[in-house]
Short mmCIF file of C-alpha atoms in Angstrom, two decimals:
data_model
loop_
_atom_site.label_atom_id
_atom_site.label_comp_id
_atom_site.label_asym_id
_atom_site.label_seq_id
_atom_site.Cartn_x
_atom_site.Cartn_y
_atom_site.Cartn_z
CA MET A 1 77.13 88.25 93.43
CA SER A 2 78.55 90.06 96.44
CA SER A 3 80.66 93.13 95.81
CA ASN A 4 83.29 91.52 98.03
CA SER A 5 83.68 88.60 95.61
CA ILE A 6 87.32 87.74 94.97
CA ALA A 7 86.49 87.05 91.32
CA LEU A 8 85.00 90.53 90.94
CA ARG A 9 87.97 92.09 92.71
CA LEU A 10 90.42 90.29 90.44
CA SER A 11 88.32 91.24 87.41
CA GLY A 12 88.42 94.87 88.53
CA MET A 13 92.19 94.69 88.93
CA PHE A 14 92.53 93.18 85.45
CA THR A 15 90.36 96.02 84.13
CA LEU A 16 92.51 98.69 85.78
CA VAL A 17 95.71 97.07 84.50
CA ALA A 18 94.29 96.75 80.98
CA LEU A 19 93.10 100.38 81.07
CA LEU A 20 96.55 101.55 82.15
CA VAL A 21 98.26 99.47 79.46
CA PHE A 22 95.90 100.68 76.74
CA LEU A 23 96.34 104.30 77.82
CA LEU A 24 100.12 104.04 77.75
CA ILE A 25 100.34 102.14 74.46
CA GLY A 26 97.51 104.10 72.81
CA GLY A 27 98.97 107.43 73.92
CA ALA A 28 102.43 106.53 72.62
CA LEU A 29 100.98 105.22 69.34
CA TYR A 30 98.83 108.32 68.86
CA GLN A 31 101.79 110.60 69.50
CA GLN A 32 103.90 108.79 66.90
CA VAL A 33 101.13 108.68 64.27
CA ASP A 34 100.18 112.31 64.94
CA LYS A 35 103.79 113.31 64.47
CA GLY A 36 103.94 111.37 61.20
CA LEU A 37 100.67 112.85 59.91
CA GLY A 38 101.91 116.34 60.74
CA LEU A 39 104.88 115.84 58.45
CA LEU A 40 102.84 114.58 55.49
CA PRO A 41 101.60 118.01 54.26
CA GLU A 42 105.13 119.39 54.37
CA ALA A 43 106.47 116.35 52.53
CA GLU A 44 103.82 116.66 49.83
CA LEU A 45 104.50 120.40 49.40
CA ASP A 46 108.22 119.73 49.09
CA ALA A 47 107.51 117.11 46.42
CA ARG A 48 105.29 119.47 44.45
CA TYR A 49 107.77 122.33 44.73
CA SER A 50 110.67 120.19 43.53
CA VAL A 51 108.72 119.40 40.33
CA LEU A 52 107.65 122.99 39.65
CA GLU A 53 110.80 124.78 40.77
CA SER A 54 112.70 124.32 37.51
CA THR A 55 109.65 125.09 35.38
CA VAL A 56 108.84 128.38 37.11
CA GLY A 57 112.41 129.58 37.51
CA ARG A 58 113.64 128.65 33.99
CA TYR A 59 111.40 130.86 31.84
CA GLY A 60 111.01 134.63 31.88
CA THR A 61 109.08 135.53 28.70
CA PRO A 62 105.30 136.17 28.46
CA GLU A 63 104.89 133.31 25.98
CA HIS A 64 106.33 130.76 28.36
CA TRP A 65 104.47 132.28 31.27
CA VAL A 66 101.15 131.51 29.62
CA LYS A 67 102.15 127.84 29.54
CA ILE A 68 103.13 127.94 33.22
CA ASN A 69 99.72 129.43 34.14
CA SER A 70 97.96 126.66 32.18
CA LYS A 71 99.99 123.97 33.91
CA LEU A 72 99.31 125.40 37.38
CA LYS A 73 95.57 125.62 36.56
CA LEU A 74 95.56 121.99 35.40
CA LEU A 75 97.35 120.84 38.57
CA GLY A 76 94.88 122.75 40.74
CA GLU A 77 91.91 121.15 38.96
CA GLU A 78 93.39 117.67 39.34
CA ASP A 79 93.86 118.04 43.09
CA LYS A 80 91.41 120.39 44.78
CA ARG A 81 93.49 120.34 47.96
CA ILE A 82 96.36 122.17 46.21
CA SER A 83 96.40 125.94 45.65
CA PHE A 84 99.02 128.05 43.83
CA TRP A 85 99.85 131.76 44.05
CA ILE A 86 102.48 133.80 42.23
CA SER A 87 103.03 137.38 43.30
CA SER A 88 105.18 139.95 41.43
CA GLY A 89 105.29 143.64 40.54
CA ASP A 90 103.89 142.90 37.01
CA PRO A 91 100.25 141.68 36.87
CA GLN A 92 100.90 139.53 33.83
CA TYR A 93 103.35 137.46 35.85
CA GLU A 94 100.92 136.75 38.67
CA TYR A 95 98.70 133.72 39.33
CA GLY A 96 95.90 132.90 41.76
CA ASP A 97 93.16 134.75 43.61
CA PHE A 98 94.75 137.33 45.86
CA THR A 99 92.96 138.75 48.84
CA PRO A 100 94.55 141.37 51.08
CA GLN A 101 95.26 138.62 53.61
CA ILE A 102 96.96 136.41 51.00
CA ARG A 103 98.87 139.39 49.59
CA GLU A 104 100.14 140.28 53.05
CA PHE A 105 101.00 136.60 53.71
CA ALA A 106 102.97 136.41 50.43
CA ASN A 107 105.12 139.34 51.48
CA GLY A 108 105.97 137.66 54.78
CA PRO A 109 108.90 135.35 55.62
CA LEU A 110 109.94 132.53 53.30
CA GLY A 111 109.50 128.87 54.22
CA MET A 112 106.74 126.59 55.48
CA ARG A 113 103.95 128.48 57.25
CA ASP A 114 100.27 128.09 58.20
CA LEU A 115 97.60 130.26 56.59
CA GLN A 116 94.21 130.42 58.28
CA LEU A 117 91.59 131.59 55.77
CA PRO A 118 88.20 132.92 56.90
CA GLY A 119 85.48 130.24 57.07
CA GLN A 120 87.98 127.37 56.95
CA PRO A 121 88.06 124.98 59.98
CA TYR A 122 91.68 124.07 59.42
CA PRO A 123 94.65 126.16 58.24
CA LEU A 124 96.46 125.73 54.94
CA LYS A 125 100.03 124.55 55.03
CA VAL A 126 101.84 126.95 52.64
CA LEU A 127 105.38 126.84 51.26
CA VAL A 128 106.59 130.36 50.36
CA SER A 129 109.60 130.63 48.02
CA GLN A 130 111.20 133.38 45.95
CA PHE A 131 112.58 133.38 42.42
CA PRO A 132 114.94 136.12 41.16
CA ALA A 133 114.19 138.19 38.03
CA LYS A 134 114.85 136.52 34.68
CA ASP A 135 114.68 138.00 31.17
CA GLN A 136 111.50 140.09 31.01
CA ARG A 137 109.81 139.05 34.29
CA PRO A 138 110.47 140.64 37.66
CA PRO A 139 111.29 138.73 40.91
CA LEU A 140 108.52 136.36 42.02
CA ARG A 141 106.99 135.10 45.27
CA PHE A 142 105.80 131.55 44.57
CA MET A 143 103.42 129.89 47.08
CA ILE A 144 102.06 126.33 47.16
CA GLY A 145 99.31 125.64 49.69
CA ILE A 146 97.65 122.38 50.68
CA ASP A 147 94.42 121.94 52.65
CA THR A 148 95.14 120.07 55.94
CA GLU A 149 91.53 119.07 56.64
CA THR A 150 92.14 115.54 55.40
CA PHE A 151 95.13 115.10 57.70
CA HIS A 152 93.29 116.51 60.71
CA GLN A 153 90.30 114.31 59.96
CA THR A 154 92.60 111.31 59.80
CA GLN A 155 94.03 112.27 63.21
CA HIS A 156 90.53 112.59 64.62
CA ASN A 157 89.46 109.22 63.20
CA LEU A 158 92.60 107.63 64.60
CA LEU A 159 91.86 109.04 68.07
CA ILE A 160 88.27 107.77 67.93
CA ALA A 161 89.51 104.35 66.79
CA LEU A 162 92.07 104.16 69.60
CA ILE A 163 89.47 105.15 72.21
CA GLY A 164 87.01 102.59 70.83
CA LEU A 165 89.66 99.87 70.79
CA ALA A 166 90.68 100.79 74.34
CA ILE A 167 87.08 100.52 75.55
CA VAL A 168 86.57 97.20 73.78
CA GLY A 169 89.93 95.96 75.07
CA VAL A 170 89.16 96.98 78.65
CA LEU A 171 85.73 95.35 78.56
CA LEU A 172 87.23 92.22 77.02
CA ALA A 173 90.01 92.17 79.61
CA SER A 174 87.42 92.58 82.36
CA ALA A 175 85.30 89.70 81.05
CA LEU A 176 88.30 87.46 80.44
CA GLY A 177 89.74 88.43 83.82
CA TYR A 178 86.52 87.42 85.56
CA TRP A 179 86.47 84.14 83.63
CA VAL A 180 90.11 83.43 84.45
CA ALA A 181 89.53 84.34 88.11
CA ARG A 182 86.57 81.96 88.31
CA ILE A 183 88.69 79.17 86.85
CA GLY A 184 91.58 79.99 89.16
CA LEU A 185 89.27 80.03 92.21
CA LYS A 186 87.72 76.64 91.48
CA PRO A 187 90.09 74.84 93.91
CA LEU A 188 89.13 77.36 96.60
CA ILE A 189 85.43 76.76 95.94
CA LYS A 190 86.01 73.01 96.24
CA LEU A 191 87.83 73.61 99.51
CA SER A 192 84.87 75.63 100.74
CA HIS A 193 82.45 72.80 99.90
CA GLU A 194 84.80 70.31 101.54
CA ALA A 195 85.03 72.45 104.68
CA GLN A 196 81.22 72.75 104.85
CA ARG A 197 81.00 68.96 105.05
CA LEU A 198 83.11 68.94 108.22
CA ALA A 199 80.33 68.78 110.78
CA PRO A 200 81.10 68.87 114.55
CA PRO A 201 80.68 65.08 115.00
CA LEU A 202 83.39 64.55 112.38
CA ARG A 203 86.15 66.02 114.54
CA ALA A 204 88.73 63.75 112.94
CA GLY A 205 87.84 65.08 109.47
CA ARG A 206 90.48 66.93 107.46
CA LEU A 207 90.68 68.74 104.13
CA ARG A 208 92.23 66.25 101.73
CA LEU A 209 91.82 67.76 98.24
CA SER A 210 94.78 67.26 95.91
CA PRO A 211 96.56 68.35 93.88
CA LEU A 212 96.34 71.98 94.91
CA PRO A 213 98.26 75.16 94.07
CA PRO A 214 101.12 75.87 96.52
CA GLU A 215 99.25 78.81 98.07
CA LEU A 216 96.21 76.66 98.84
CA GLU A 217 98.34 73.76 100.05
CA GLN A 218 99.76 76.09 102.68
CA PHE A 219 96.23 77.17 103.60
CA VAL A 220 95.03 73.56 103.82
CA ASP A 221 97.97 72.63 106.05
CA SER A 222 97.22 75.56 108.36
CA PHE A 223 93.51 74.75 108.38
CA ASN A 224 94.14 71.08 109.15
CA SER A 225 96.54 72.09 111.93
CA THR A 226 93.81 74.28 113.37
CA LEU A 227 91.34 71.38 113.16
CA GLU A 228 93.83 69.18 114.95
CA ARG A 229 94.23 71.73 117.75
CA VAL A 230 90.44 72.08 117.98
CA GLU A 231 90.09 68.32 118.16
CA GLN A 232 92.68 68.13 120.93
CA ALA A 233 90.99 70.96 122.83
CA TYR A 234 87.60 69.31 122.36
CA SER A 235 88.98 66.00 123.62
CA ARG A 236 90.52 67.71 126.63
CA LEU A 237 87.23 69.47 127.31
CA GLU A 238 85.29 66.20 127.13
CA SER A 239 87.80 64.54 129.44
CA PHE A 240 87.75 67.54 131.77
CA ASN A 241 83.95 67.55 131.94
CA ALA A 242 83.89 63.82 132.64
CA ASP A 243 86.53 64.18 135.36
CA VAL A 244 84.75 67.16 136.91
CA ALA A 245 81.48 65.23 136.98
CA HIS A 246 83.26 62.29 138.59
CA GLU A 247 85.06 64.44 141.16
CA LEU A 248 81.93 66.34 142.12
CA ARG A 249 79.77 63.22 142.17
CA SER A 250 81.81 61.52 144.90
CA PRO A 251 81.47 64.22 147.59
CA LEU A 252 77.86 64.87 146.59
CA THR A 253 77.10 61.15 146.89
CA ASN A 254 78.73 61.12 150.31
CA LEU A 255 76.74 64.15 151.41
CA ILE A 256 73.45 62.71 150.21
CA GLY A 257 74.16 59.26 151.63
CA GLN A 258 75.21 60.48 155.07
CA THR A 259 72.27 62.88 155.26
CA GLN A 260 69.78 60.19 154.22
CA VAL A 261 71.14 57.76 156.81
CA ALA A 262 70.98 60.43 159.51
CA LEU A 263 67.35 61.14 158.65
CA THR A 264 66.17 57.52 158.65
CA ARG A 265 65.49 57.63 162.36
CA GLY A 266 66.06 59.76 165.38
CA ARG A 267 69.67 60.41 166.32
CA SER A 268 71.48 61.92 169.24
CA ALA A 269 72.82 65.44 169.06
CA GLU A 270 76.34 64.04 169.12
CA HIS A 271 75.61 61.86 166.09
CA TYR A 272 74.11 64.80 164.17
CA PHE A 273 77.18 66.82 165.06
CA GLU A 274 79.44 64.11 163.57
CA VAL A 275 77.31 63.97 160.42
CA LEU A 276 77.45 67.73 160.02
CA GLN A 277 81.21 67.68 160.64
CA SER A 278 81.65 65.04 157.92
CA ASN A 279 79.37 66.96 155.54
CA LEU A 280 81.37 70.12 156.19
CA GLU A 281 84.55 68.33 155.13
CA GLU A 282 82.90 67.22 151.90
CA LEU A 283 81.56 70.74 151.30
CA GLU A 284 85.04 72.17 151.87
CA ARG A 285 86.33 69.71 149.31
CA LEU A 286 83.64 70.76 146.85
CA ARG A 287 84.50 74.42 147.40
CA SER A 288 88.19 73.66 146.85
CA ILE A 289 87.45 71.88 143.58
CA ILE A 290 85.20 74.68 142.35
CA ASN A 291 87.72 77.40 143.28
CA ASP A 292 90.49 75.53 141.52
CA MET A 293 88.33 75.06 138.43
CA LEU A 294 87.49 78.78 138.36
CA PHE A 295 91.18 79.65 138.69
CA LEU A 296 92.11 77.33 135.81
CA ALA A 297 89.27 78.72 133.68
CA SER A 298 90.62 82.22 134.27
CA ALA A 299 94.13 81.08 133.33
CA ASP A 300 92.78 79.46 130.16
CA GLN A 301 91.35 82.84 129.13
CA GLY A 302 94.89 84.24 129.02
CA SER A 303 95.09 85.88 132.44
CA LYS A 304 98.55 87.21 133.29
CA ALA A 305 100.18 87.94 136.61
CA THR A 306 100.10 91.72 137.11
CA LYS A 307 100.89 92.40 140.77
CA LEU A 308 104.58 91.58 140.44
CA THR A 309 106.94 92.05 143.34
CA SER A 310 110.68 91.48 143.51
CA THR A 311 111.22 88.75 146.08
CA SER A 312 113.69 86.10 147.22
CA LEU A 313 112.66 82.58 146.21
CA ALA A 314 114.47 81.06 149.19
CA ASP A 315 112.50 83.31 151.57
CA GLU A 316 109.23 82.34 149.91
CA VAL A 317 110.10 78.64 150.17
CA ALA A 318 110.89 79.14 153.88
CA THR A 319 107.54 80.91 154.43
CA THR A 320 105.72 78.08 152.66
CA LEU A 321 107.50 75.47 154.78
CA GLU A 322 106.37 77.28 157.93
CA TYR A 323 102.79 77.09 156.65
CA LEU A 324 103.20 73.34 155.98
CA ASP A 325 105.00 72.70 159.27
CA PHE A 326 102.27 70.48 160.76
CA ILE A 327 101.87 68.49 157.55
CA LEU A 328 105.62 67.86 157.39
CA GLU A 329 105.68 66.87 161.03
CA ASP A 330 102.79 64.41 160.59
CA ALA A 331 104.43 62.92 157.51
CA GLN A 332 107.79 62.72 159.35
CA VAL A 333 109.75 64.15 156.40
CA GLN A 334 112.32 66.90 156.20
CA VAL A 335 112.94 69.51 153.50
CA HIS A 336 116.36 70.74 152.44
CA VAL A 337 116.54 74.02 150.47
CA SER A 338 119.52 75.04 148.32
CA GLY A 339 120.14 78.10 146.14
CA ASP A 340 118.36 81.42 145.87
CA ALA A 341 117.35 83.99 143.24
CA GLN A 342 115.59 87.35 143.09
CA VAL A 343 112.64 87.39 140.70
CA GLN A 344 109.61 89.51 139.83
CA ILE A 345 106.54 87.47 140.71
CA GLU A 346 103.05 87.65 142.17
CA ILE A 347 103.72 86.34 145.67
CA ALA A 348 100.27 84.85 146.34
CA HIS A 349 100.47 82.77 143.17
CA LEU A 350 104.03 81.67 143.87
CA ARG A 351 103.11 80.48 147.36
CA ARG A 352 100.15 78.56 145.98
CA ALA A 353 102.39 76.85 143.43
CA LEU A 354 104.99 76.01 146.12
CA ILE A 355 102.29 74.61 148.44
CA ASN A 356 101.03 72.35 145.65
CA LEU A 357 104.54 71.16 144.72
CA LEU A 358 105.54 70.48 148.33
CA SER A 359 102.20 68.84 149.17
CA ASN A 360 102.59 66.58 146.15
CA ALA A 361 106.12 65.68 147.27
CA VAL A 362 105.07 65.01 150.88
CA GLN A 363 102.22 62.80 149.74
CA HIS A 364 104.64 60.51 147.86
CA THR A 365 107.53 60.53 150.34
CA ALA A 366 108.02 57.79 152.92
CA PRO A 367 108.54 58.80 156.60
CA GLY A 368 112.09 59.65 157.55
CA GLN A 369 113.17 60.73 154.05
CA VAL A 370 114.27 64.16 152.80
CA ILE A 371 112.68 66.37 150.12
CA GLU A 372 115.12 68.50 148.15
CA VAL A 373 114.15 72.00 146.96
CA GLN A 374 116.71 73.33 144.48
CA ILE A 375 116.68 76.92 143.18
CA THR A 376 118.90 77.19 140.10
CA VAL A 377 119.72 80.32 138.12
CA GLU A 378 120.19 79.67 134.41
CA GLU A 379 120.87 82.02 131.47
CA HIS A 380 117.39 83.46 130.98
CA GLN A 381 115.36 81.72 133.67
CA VAL A 382 115.21 80.50 137.25
CA SER A 383 114.23 76.92 138.06
CA ILE A 384 112.53 75.78 141.27
CA GLY A 385 112.65 71.99 141.51
CA VAL A 386 111.03 69.94 144.29
CA ALA A 387 112.52 66.41 144.36
CA ASN A 388 111.31 63.56 146.52
CA PRO A 389 112.59 59.98 146.75
CA GLY A 390 110.10 57.49 145.41
CA ALA A 391 109.30 54.79 142.90
CA PRO A 392 110.25 55.67 139.30
CA ILE A 393 107.49 57.11 137.15
CA ALA A 394 107.06 55.48 133.75
CA SER A 395 108.12 57.72 130.86
CA GLU A 396 104.68 57.56 129.21
CA HIS A 397 103.16 59.28 132.24
CA LEU A 398 105.67 62.16 132.52
CA PRO A 399 104.25 64.43 129.74
CA ARG A 400 100.74 64.21 131.26
CA LEU A 401 101.42 64.69 134.96
CA PHE A 402 100.51 68.39 134.82
CA GLU A 403 97.16 67.69 133.12
CA ARG A 404 93.96 68.17 135.07
CA PHE A 405 92.73 65.17 137.07
CA TYR A 406 95.51 62.98 135.70
CA ARG A 407 96.91 60.43 138.15
CA VAL A 408 99.41 57.67 137.70
CA ASP A 409 97.66 55.63 140.41
CA ALA A 410 93.92 55.77 139.78
CA SER A 411 93.22 54.09 143.10
CA ARG A 412 94.31 57.29 144.90
CA SER A 413 91.77 59.45 143.10
CA ASN A 414 89.81 60.37 146.16
CA SER A 415 92.44 60.40 148.85
CA GLY A 416 92.09 63.33 151.22
CA ASN A 417 92.25 66.69 149.47
CA ASN A 418 93.86 65.25 146.39
CA HIS A 419 91.45 65.99 143.58
CA GLY A 420 93.93 66.05 140.70
CA LEU A 421 94.17 69.79 140.07
CA GLY A 422 97.25 70.71 142.12
CA LEU A 423 99.89 70.23 139.43
CA ALA A 424 97.57 71.72 136.77
CA ILE A 425 97.37 74.88 138.90
CA VAL A 426 101.18 74.92 139.19
CA LYS A 427 101.42 74.87 135.38
CA ALA A 428 98.80 77.62 135.06
CA ILE A 429 100.70 79.84 137.50
CA ALA A 430 103.96 79.27 135.62
CA LEU A 431 102.31 80.20 132.31
CA MET A 432 100.75 83.31 133.85
CA HIS A 433 104.30 84.49 134.66
CA GLY A 434 105.65 83.64 131.19
CA GLY A 435 107.33 80.47 132.43
CA ASP A 436 106.81 76.72 132.13
CA VAL A 437 106.91 73.48 134.14
CA PHE A 438 109.17 70.42 134.07
CA VAL A 439 109.26 66.91 135.54
CA ARG A 440 112.04 64.31 135.81
CA SER A 441 112.21 60.80 137.23
CA ASP A 442 115.69 59.31 137.56
CA ARG A 443 118.11 57.95 140.16
CA GLY A 444 115.32 57.23 142.59
CA MET A 445 114.19 60.89 142.67
CA ASN A 446 111.03 62.38 141.17
CA THR A 447 111.41 66.11 140.50
CA PHE A 448 108.54 68.51 139.76
CA GLY A 449 109.22 72.18 139.19
CA ILE A 450 108.69 75.43 137.37
CA HIS A 451 110.79 77.70 135.17
CA LEU A 452 110.37 81.44 135.74
CA PRO A 453 111.84 84.21 133.56
CA VAL A 454 114.68 86.21 135.12
#
């Protein structure tokens, strides 16, 4: 399985968490037990001393001292861990094997102390006490020692047990974590299999597994939304390709047909000139379509307007009207401009958008009527609306008028230079400047325009 597996990653996280928990709990437990084991030798010495204290301190005659020696010897034989020493100025009142080290230790401070004997891995815990003189015996130094090897061995065994349990616990947590992760990821695996069955021909397919955890439901909703957008884009692409093929086929058919007719038999130079003139018009139309398609393709790739210049919209509208002067004169329409605003815009693109908007308005305006160009400043944007009098446009057409090759009247599909990309280019230019387009049809006026950011 890949090292990038989510199940392995979750298992690793479970392992780290388990290791941390075991270290914290095991460390705290070991500290508490170690502290308790450290007090056991002292507690046992205190218990022994409390039993022997009255016996040793009560008697001071040699006869009684013999009995005390016998009792201490018996106690030492019963428990090999326990050692007794009695030190005094009179040899007959002493007990135990004294070495110089033990003699020096006996003369040291009273209380609980550690005595490290040569050759012993662990020290003896020794309680040193003193008894005053009584009857015939002198003052005594009484010592009870206990071997701590058993306690240290218990501590060592406890540490080994805790480490072993921690290792087993971590391995178990890792295995269980991997198992739990695999179970938890089953819905995701099913989603993966479901997604693999969505082949390109099944564009309408969606992920429909249920019920799902809330996190995966959100993922499925996002994925289905993406599929829907892909489907819409694919549909638009299919429609665009079909429209492009149709638009290019008409001028190509005209070119081929006119050329074939001209070549059927000998023609005059004047006739060939007319044919070439007609073919040139069709070629110009083809070039216009191709240039517009390339511009829209560039806009679809996210191109932005960069050569921004602060300019007056009213001045740019006036310049555009001068360019369209002959077209307006032939159409016998007038244009009235109102309002003005200063904006940052790429002038060449703005003029192209204005030419397309005004050409669209002129094309649908009857002779003798007036086109209104309104420049309106709003809170965060400037609107340029081009309104022409004309027949109302049905509401179902309004949202699609800025789509490529879309026409309300299909019979006008090949009229003049109208190849159905003018308004689509207007929308692309608006988007390149961070704006948008709008269209309205009411009160006998059809208004097309763009919003530009202030």
